[in-house]
Short mmCIF file of C-alpha atoms in Angstrom, two decimals:
data_model
loop_
_atom_site.label_atom_id
_atom_site.label_comp_id
_atom_site.label_asym_id
_atom_site.label_seq_id
_atom_site.Cartn_x
_atom_site.Cartn_y
_atom_site.Cartn_z
CA MET A 8 -1.50 8.08 25.70
CA ASN A 9 -2.55 11.04 24.34
CA TRP A 10 -3.98 10.83 20.50
CA LYS A 11 -1.85 13.20 19.26
CA VAL A 12 1.59 11.98 20.30
CA VAL A 13 0.56 8.56 19.28
CA LEU A 14 -0.27 10.03 15.72
CA GLY A 15 3.28 11.60 15.57
CA ILE A 16 4.91 8.54 16.86
CA LEU A 17 3.01 6.03 14.59
CA THR A 18 3.63 8.62 11.38
CA CYS A 19 7.55 7.97 11.89
CA ASN A 20 6.86 4.19 11.94
CA ILE A 21 4.89 4.67 8.49
CA LEU A 22 7.40 6.44 7.04
CA PHE A 23 10.05 3.97 7.53
CA MET A 24 8.08 0.77 6.74
CA SER A 25 6.94 2.97 3.33
CA ALA A 26 10.26 3.73 2.34
CA SER A 27 11.59 1.05 2.94
CA TYR A 28 9.20 -0.70 0.85
CA THR A 29 9.20 1.11 -1.95
CA MET A 30 13.09 1.96 -1.92
CA LEU A 31 13.19 -1.33 -3.28
CA ILE A 32 10.17 -2.97 -4.71
CA PRO A 33 10.48 -0.75 -8.10
CA PHE A 34 13.48 -1.76 -8.56
CA LEU A 35 13.45 -5.34 -8.43
CA PRO A 36 13.41 -6.13 -11.74
CA MET A 37 16.87 -4.23 -12.43
CA TYR A 38 17.81 -6.08 -9.11
CA LEU A 39 17.01 -9.34 -10.75
CA THR A 40 18.85 -8.28 -14.15
CA ARG A 41 22.14 -7.19 -12.61
CA GLU A 42 22.58 -8.59 -9.49
CA LEU A 43 20.87 -12.08 -9.89
CA GLY A 44 21.86 -12.45 -13.42
CA VAL A 45 18.22 -12.95 -14.81
CA ASP A 46 18.30 -12.12 -18.98
CA ALA A 47 16.37 -9.39 -20.52
CA ALA A 48 14.10 -12.60 -22.13
CA SER A 49 13.08 -13.70 -18.63
CA VAL A 50 13.18 -10.59 -16.37
CA SER A 51 9.38 -10.19 -16.82
CA LEU A 52 8.09 -13.69 -16.19
CA TRP A 53 10.48 -13.14 -13.15
CA SER A 54 9.24 -9.79 -12.02
CA GLY A 55 5.89 -11.11 -11.87
CA ILE A 56 6.28 -13.94 -9.98
CA VAL A 57 8.65 -12.02 -7.61
CA PHE A 58 6.13 -9.42 -6.75
CA SER A 59 3.41 -11.90 -6.54
CA ALA A 60 4.92 -14.14 -4.37
CA SER A 61 4.60 -12.16 -0.92
CA PHE A 62 0.69 -11.35 -1.87
CA LEU A 63 -0.09 -14.73 -2.14
CA VAL A 64 1.09 -15.86 1.45
CA SER A 65 0.33 -12.36 3.14
CA ALA A 66 -3.73 -12.70 1.79
CA ILE A 67 -4.07 -16.23 3.70
CA MET A 68 -2.15 -14.82 6.88
CA ALA A 69 -4.00 -11.68 7.31
CA PRO A 70 -7.16 -12.57 8.44
CA ILE A 71 -5.15 -14.63 11.03
CA TRP A 72 -3.28 -11.86 11.96
CA GLY A 73 -5.84 -9.80 12.62
CA ARG A 74 -7.73 -11.95 14.66
CA MET A 75 -5.28 -12.59 16.97
CA ALA A 76 -4.75 -8.85 17.19
CA ASP A 77 -8.74 -8.68 18.29
CA THR A 78 -7.45 -11.26 21.05
CA LYS A 79 -3.59 -11.45 21.95
CA GLY A 80 -3.06 -7.51 20.92
CA LYS A 81 -2.46 -5.30 18.09
CA ARG A 82 0.76 -3.79 19.71
CA LEU A 83 2.04 -7.65 19.97
CA MET A 84 1.09 -8.32 16.54
CA ALA A 85 2.82 -4.94 15.45
CA MET A 86 5.96 -5.79 17.42
CA ARG A 87 5.69 -9.42 15.22
CA ALA A 88 5.48 -7.71 12.28
CA SER A 89 8.31 -5.08 12.39
CA PHE A 90 10.99 -8.15 13.37
CA LEU A 91 9.67 -10.57 11.11
CA LEU A 92 10.11 -8.26 7.99
CA SER A 93 13.59 -6.63 9.13
CA ILE A 94 14.66 -10.43 9.15
CA SER A 95 13.33 -10.31 5.48
CA TYR A 96 14.32 -7.43 4.17
CA PHE A 97 18.23 -8.61 5.43
CA LEU A 98 17.74 -12.07 3.11
CA GLY A 99 16.76 -9.72 0.39
CA GLY A 100 20.11 -8.36 0.52
CA ILE A 101 21.96 -11.71 0.34
CA VAL A 102 20.19 -13.77 -1.90
CA GLN A 103 22.29 -14.86 -5.13
CA SER A 104 18.99 -16.51 -6.95
CA PRO A 105 16.20 -15.28 -8.31
CA GLU A 106 14.50 -18.55 -6.56
CA GLN A 107 16.01 -17.16 -3.23
CA LEU A 108 14.79 -13.61 -3.97
CA THR A 109 11.14 -15.58 -4.56
CA LEU A 110 11.52 -17.38 -1.15
CA MET A 111 12.30 -14.29 0.50
CA ARG A 112 9.08 -12.47 -0.65
CA LEU A 113 7.27 -15.37 0.23
CA PHE A 114 8.51 -15.36 3.64
CA GLN A 115 7.84 -11.36 3.39
CA GLY A 116 4.30 -12.38 3.04
CA PHE A 117 4.33 -14.49 6.05
CA ALA A 118 5.57 -11.48 8.06
CA SER A 119 3.61 -8.82 6.44
CA GLY A 120 0.95 -7.18 8.76
CA LEU A 121 2.29 -4.16 9.55
CA TRP A 122 0.23 -1.37 7.76
CA PRO A 123 -3.46 -2.45 9.36
CA MET A 124 -1.82 -2.93 13.04
CA ASP A 125 -1.43 0.78 12.36
CA LEU A 126 -4.29 1.67 11.14
CA ALA A 127 -5.95 -0.42 13.89
CA ILE A 128 -4.05 1.05 16.92
CA MET A 129 -4.62 4.94 15.75
CA THR A 130 -8.93 4.12 14.90
CA LEU A 131 -8.88 3.08 18.61
CA TYR A 132 -6.89 6.10 19.80
CA ALA A 133 -8.37 8.97 17.48
CA PRO A 134 -11.38 10.97 18.63
CA ALA A 135 -14.31 9.88 16.17
CA SER A 136 -14.49 14.09 15.10
CA ARG A 137 -10.49 13.91 14.42
CA LEU A 138 -10.79 10.18 12.60
CA GLY A 139 -10.66 11.21 8.89
CA LEU A 140 -7.79 14.07 9.82
CA CYS A 141 -5.67 11.16 11.56
CA LEU A 142 -6.09 8.72 8.34
CA GLY A 143 -5.14 11.43 6.10
CA ILE A 144 -2.10 12.40 7.94
CA MET A 145 -1.52 8.40 7.71
CA GLN A 146 -2.08 8.28 4.35
CA GLY A 147 -0.05 11.33 3.47
CA VAL A 148 3.02 9.84 5.28
CA LEU A 149 2.77 6.47 3.99
CA THR A 150 3.13 8.30 0.16
CA ALA A 151 5.35 10.36 1.54
CA GLY A 152 7.52 6.97 1.82
CA GLY A 153 6.81 6.34 -1.57
CA VAL A 154 9.00 9.59 -2.59
CA VAL A 155 11.53 8.97 0.03
CA GLY A 156 11.87 5.41 -0.80
CA PRO A 157 12.13 5.40 -4.76
CA LEU A 158 15.02 8.54 -4.25
CA LEU A 159 17.04 6.73 -1.85
CA GLY A 160 17.03 3.55 -3.77
CA GLY A 161 17.84 5.02 -6.98
CA VAL A 162 20.83 7.00 -5.02
CA LEU A 163 22.02 3.70 -3.25
CA ALA A 164 21.97 1.89 -6.86
CA GLU A 165 24.44 4.12 -8.56
CA LEU A 166 26.63 4.85 -5.58
CA VAL A 167 27.16 1.30 -3.49
CA GLY A 168 24.71 -1.43 -5.38
CA MET A 169 20.98 -2.28 -4.52
CA ARG A 170 21.82 -5.03 -1.85
CA TYR A 171 22.77 -1.86 0.57
CA SER A 172 19.02 -0.83 0.29
CA PHE A 173 17.91 -4.41 1.39
CA PHE A 174 20.08 -4.23 4.40
CA LEU A 175 18.91 -0.29 5.32
CA ALA A 176 15.10 -1.44 5.11
CA SER A 177 15.91 -4.17 7.92
CA GLY A 178 17.66 -1.50 10.02
CA ALA A 179 14.29 0.55 9.50
CA LEU A 180 11.98 -1.87 10.50
CA PHE A 181 14.06 -3.44 13.30
CA LEU A 182 13.94 0.34 14.36
CA ASN A 183 10.25 -0.01 14.29
CA PHE A 184 9.86 -2.96 16.23
CA LEU A 185 12.16 -1.05 19.12
CA ILE A 186 9.53 1.45 19.21
CA PHE A 187 6.31 -0.74 19.61
CA THR A 188 8.24 -2.52 22.19
CA PHE A 189 9.67 0.79 24.58
CA VAL A 190 7.20 3.20 23.53
CA ILE A 191 3.80 2.37 22.31
CA LYS A 192 1.26 1.31 24.57
CA GLU A 193 -1.89 -1.54 23.78
CA PRO A 194 -4.90 0.85 22.81
CA PRO A 195 -7.62 0.95 24.65
CA ALA A 196 -9.97 -1.86 25.35
CA ALA A 197 -13.71 -1.93 24.03
CA GLN A 198 -15.90 -1.56 26.90
CA PRO A 199 -17.65 -4.16 28.61
CA GLN A 200 -21.15 -3.39 27.02
CA GLU A 201 -19.49 -2.92 23.31
CA LYS A 202 -18.29 -6.74 24.09
CA ALA A 203 -21.76 -8.25 24.44
CA ALA A 204 -23.54 -6.11 22.08
CA GLN A 205 -20.80 -7.56 19.77
CA PRO A 206 -20.57 -11.54 19.98
CA GLY A 207 -17.04 -13.12 18.07
CA THR A 208 -19.18 -15.38 16.31
CA VAL A 209 -20.53 -12.36 13.75
CA SER A 210 -19.75 -12.64 10.32
CA LEU A 211 -18.38 -9.49 9.10
CA PHE A 212 -18.73 -11.03 5.31
CA HIS A 213 -22.27 -10.61 5.77
CA ILE A 214 -22.45 -6.89 6.42
CA PRO A 215 -23.07 -5.58 2.91
CA LEU A 216 -21.54 -2.14 3.24
CA ILE A 217 -18.38 -3.64 4.54
CA ARG A 218 -18.18 -6.44 1.86
CA ASN A 219 -18.18 -3.86 -0.93
CA MET A 220 -15.61 -1.58 0.68
CA LEU A 221 -13.68 -4.99 1.13
CA LEU A 222 -14.34 -5.41 -2.76
CA CYS A 223 -13.32 -1.51 -3.71
CA GLY A 224 -9.63 -1.94 -1.24
CA THR A 225 -8.85 -5.56 -3.61
CA LEU A 226 -10.03 -3.45 -7.13
CA VAL A 227 -8.10 -0.34 -6.23
CA GLN A 228 -5.17 -1.84 -5.10
CA MET A 229 -5.22 -4.48 -7.98
CA VAL A 230 -5.23 -1.22 -10.30
CA ILE A 231 -2.33 0.57 -8.69
CA LEU A 232 0.03 -2.75 -8.79
CA ILE A 233 -1.13 -3.50 -12.69
CA LEU A 234 1.90 -0.83 -13.20
CA GLN A 235 4.54 -2.27 -11.06
CA PRO A 236 5.97 -5.02 -13.27
CA ILE A 237 6.15 -2.35 -16.24
CA LEU A 238 6.83 1.17 -15.04
CA THR A 239 10.50 1.30 -14.60
CA THR A 240 10.64 -0.31 -18.02
CA TYR A 241 8.06 2.10 -19.38
CA ILE A 242 9.60 5.30 -17.96
CA ALA A 243 12.69 3.30 -19.18
CA HIS A 244 11.86 3.51 -22.75
CA LEU A 245 10.54 6.96 -22.99
CA ALA A 246 13.69 8.50 -21.51
CA GLY A 247 15.18 7.13 -24.15
CA ASN A 248 19.57 7.24 -23.56
CA LEU A 249 19.41 9.40 -20.78
CA PRO A 250 22.15 9.01 -18.02
CA ASN A 251 21.76 7.70 -14.47
CA LEU A 252 18.42 5.42 -15.36
CA VAL A 253 17.51 4.16 -12.56
CA PHE A 254 17.88 7.89 -10.10
CA VAL A 255 15.40 9.32 -13.51
CA ALA A 256 12.76 6.31 -12.94
CA GLY A 257 12.99 6.67 -9.37
CA LEU A 258 12.27 10.51 -9.52
CA VAL A 259 9.60 10.10 -11.88
CA PHE A 260 7.76 7.28 -9.83
CA SER A 261 8.38 9.39 -7.14
CA LEU A 262 6.23 12.21 -8.06
CA GLY A 263 3.07 10.39 -7.47
CA GLY A 264 3.89 9.85 -3.41
CA ILE A 265 4.58 13.75 -3.13
CA ALA A 266 1.56 14.56 -4.67
CA GLY A 267 -0.12 12.38 -2.07
CA ALA A 268 2.10 13.32 0.76
CA ILE A 269 0.58 17.00 0.00
CA GLY A 270 -2.94 15.90 -0.93
CA ALA A 271 -3.71 13.33 1.58
CA PRO A 272 -4.67 15.43 4.86
CA PHE A 273 -6.52 17.82 2.68
CA TRP A 274 -9.18 14.28 1.59
CA GLY A 275 -9.16 12.91 4.68
CA SER A 276 -10.42 16.65 6.32
CA PHE A 277 -12.90 16.92 2.95
CA GLY A 278 -14.51 13.37 3.60
CA GLN A 279 -14.67 14.14 7.24
CA ARG A 280 -16.73 17.60 6.42
CA ARG A 281 -18.68 16.36 2.95
CA GLY A 282 -19.13 12.35 3.57
CA PHE A 283 -16.23 9.73 2.78
CA PHE A 284 -17.68 8.34 0.32
CA ARG A 285 -17.97 11.74 -1.59
CA ALA A 286 -14.46 12.07 -1.40
CA MET A 287 -13.83 8.04 -2.60
CA CYS A 288 -15.91 8.52 -5.56
CA CYS A 289 -13.79 12.20 -6.16
CA GLY A 290 -10.65 10.18 -6.06
CA MET A 291 -11.56 7.48 -8.21
CA ALA A 292 -13.08 9.37 -11.20
CA GLY A 293 -10.19 11.92 -10.68
CA ALA A 294 -7.41 8.82 -10.52
CA GLY A 295 -9.30 7.57 -13.63
CA ILE A 296 -9.13 10.19 -15.63
CA THR A 297 -5.38 10.87 -15.03
CA MET A 298 -4.25 7.14 -15.92
CA ILE A 299 -6.28 7.29 -19.22
CA LEU A 300 -4.44 10.63 -19.93
CA GLN A 301 -1.08 8.93 -18.78
CA GLY A 302 -1.06 6.17 -21.62
CA SER A 303 -2.40 8.40 -24.43
CA TRP A 304 0.72 10.52 -24.95
CA PRO A 305 4.66 8.53 -25.06
CA ASN A 306 6.79 11.72 -23.52
CA LEU A 307 8.28 11.52 -20.63
CA TYR A 308 7.34 15.00 -19.04
CA TRP A 309 3.40 14.31 -20.05
CA PHE A 310 4.09 10.90 -18.31
CA ALA A 311 5.87 12.59 -14.80
CA PHE A 312 3.02 15.28 -14.73
CA MET A 313 0.29 12.89 -15.43
CA GLN A 314 2.20 10.70 -12.56
CA PHE A 315 2.01 13.32 -10.29
CA VAL A 316 -1.95 14.82 -11.31
CA GLY A 317 -2.84 11.29 -10.48
CA GLY A 318 -0.70 11.23 -7.38
CA LEU A 319 -3.11 13.79 -5.88
CA PHE A 320 -6.57 11.92 -6.56
CA PHE A 321 -5.45 8.09 -5.46
CA CYS A 322 -4.75 9.71 -2.18
CA ALA A 323 -8.02 10.22 -1.72
CA ILE A 324 -9.52 6.47 -1.61
CA HIS A 325 -7.70 4.08 1.02
CA PRO A 326 -8.58 7.15 3.75
CA ALA A 327 -11.99 6.97 2.90
CA ILE A 328 -12.24 3.35 2.73
CA ASN A 329 -10.11 3.49 6.00
CA ALA A 330 -12.77 5.90 7.44
CA VAL A 331 -15.73 3.80 6.22
CA LEU A 332 -14.72 0.48 7.67
CA ALA A 333 -13.62 1.96 10.80
CA ALA A 334 -17.04 3.72 11.49
CA HIS A 335 -18.88 0.76 10.95
CA THR A 336 -17.16 -1.51 12.95
CA PRO A 337 -16.80 -1.93 16.72
CA PRO A 338 -13.70 -1.62 18.74
CA SER A 339 -13.80 -5.56 19.71
CA HIS A 340 -13.36 -5.97 15.53
CA LYS A 341 -10.82 -3.48 14.72
CA GLY A 342 -7.79 -5.91 13.57
CA ARG A 343 -9.91 -8.63 12.19
CA ILE A 344 -11.40 -5.44 10.05
CA PHE A 345 -8.21 -4.16 8.74
CA GLY A 346 -6.48 -7.66 8.61
CA LEU A 347 -9.57 -8.43 6.29
CA LEU A 348 -8.86 -5.52 3.95
CA PHE A 349 -5.27 -5.79 3.86
CA ALA A 350 -5.83 -9.41 2.55
CA ALA A 351 -8.36 -7.83 0.07
CA GLN A 352 -5.81 -5.29 -0.82
CA GLN A 353 -3.16 -8.43 -1.00
CA VAL A 354 -5.52 -10.37 -3.42
CA GLY A 355 -5.22 -7.10 -5.65
CA SER A 356 -1.59 -6.61 -5.53
CA MET A 357 -1.47 -10.24 -6.54
CA ALA A 358 -3.59 -9.94 -9.65
CA GLY A 359 -2.45 -6.64 -10.52
CA PRO A 360 1.17 -6.93 -11.93
CA ILE A 361 0.30 -10.95 -13.26
CA LEU A 362 -2.92 -9.08 -15.02
CA GLY A 363 -0.21 -5.93 -16.24
CA GLY A 364 2.09 -8.53 -17.34
CA VAL A 365 -0.67 -9.96 -19.99
CA ILE A 366 -1.72 -7.02 -21.09
CA ALA A 367 1.81 -5.03 -22.09
CA THR A 368 2.91 -8.70 -23.21
CA TRP A 369 -0.11 -9.05 -25.94
CA LEU A 370 -1.53 -5.24 -26.42
CA GLY A 371 1.21 -2.97 -25.30
CA MET A 372 2.07 -1.33 -22.04
CA PRO A 373 -0.03 2.07 -23.18
CA PHE A 374 -3.29 -0.28 -22.98
CA VAL A 375 -1.86 -1.11 -18.92
CA PHE A 376 -3.24 2.24 -18.22
CA GLY A 377 -6.49 2.93 -19.88
CA PHE A 378 -7.64 -0.67 -18.47
CA ALA A 379 -6.70 0.79 -15.24
CA GLY A 380 -8.14 3.95 -15.69
CA ILE A 381 -11.64 2.57 -17.15
CA LEU A 382 -11.86 0.18 -14.14
CA LEU A 383 -11.44 3.27 -11.82
CA LEU A 384 -14.32 5.17 -13.95
CA ILE A 385 -16.87 1.87 -13.38
CA LEU A 386 -15.72 1.54 -9.62
CA SER A 387 -16.41 5.17 -8.81
CA THR A 388 -20.23 4.98 -10.52
CA ALA A 389 -20.91 1.71 -8.79
CA VAL A 390 -19.75 3.47 -5.42
CA HIS A 391 -22.28 6.36 -6.34
CA HIS A 392 -24.68 4.79 -7.23
CA ALA A 393 -24.48 2.58 -3.90
CA TYR A 394 -24.10 5.46 -1.99
CA ILE A 395 -27.31 7.24 -3.48
CA ARG A 396 -29.10 4.18 -2.44
CA ARG A 397 -27.99 4.35 0.86
CA SER A 398 -28.74 8.03 1.54
CA SER A 399 -32.66 7.31 0.09
#
């Protein structure tokens, strides 16, 4: 298949996947209280448990799915993830207790792995000179789903209730399953000489560059998810007595996605021209400064503006990490490396909500933004120094 056709199909796939996720995840605290009867005193604890449940399982399973993708086929693993995720969303729409919702999220963690398969398939189809552009577009579509999802989820919650969002997400993921089954073909296999040069026993963790990128992926994802349990609550605090609170929270939450959809293709091209390490450092530094400013002034309009500005920088980070890993990994290990990256990100996704909840409980919600911003600035400095040592 032509790489442009594959890119077009995968962008639709990623949009369905991302919108389905963000249509639900920001509103899980409200789902717990409105639909599952969790009291206000316990909602923060249950939110942290529900948020983190799937990440624990997916962190364990992602390397396994990645290794199977390299041996059994990346398309087959994408079909598996799409179908099982469809089932998980359907189950989320019929649960009756927070315990059942937690079990659903555990199953969702077992089912996950669609995004790393999308990345692995695209990096095998894309020509080297267009890799940055392709990954930037994919990241842009992923964040665009972060725009569509919260808005759609907010509208559905106000009109018909939150359970219908789960059923819609289930249908979208089943459509992805049909696309992989009948449209997408397995990407080109590695050439025999490439396979011979890269034995299956190679340990990717023993390569410093790959190990450092996996650590970056963990910490960046932790920063992104550190805000998830408190974001809608903090927006509600800033909004006061505004009507249609769920819709307002979804709108403000989606501003980062709007910015990311706009900025990601630019950062992909920037990384292709000027270097992906440079794009990564700029993204981390800009996002860190923005997060510090975002928590410094308790005003809804200032918060919304910083949410948009932060999205312009955050969208630079993941495509750069993906591109660096893709450029330093042989074709026969693409599934494995993106499986490991996804596992690393799931560890960050698991730690982030718990850490954010602890900081918000003991110090207050504004301190969560300050902590996350400082961590990103430190990470940017560390990556910059590592890049200078590597170049010298």
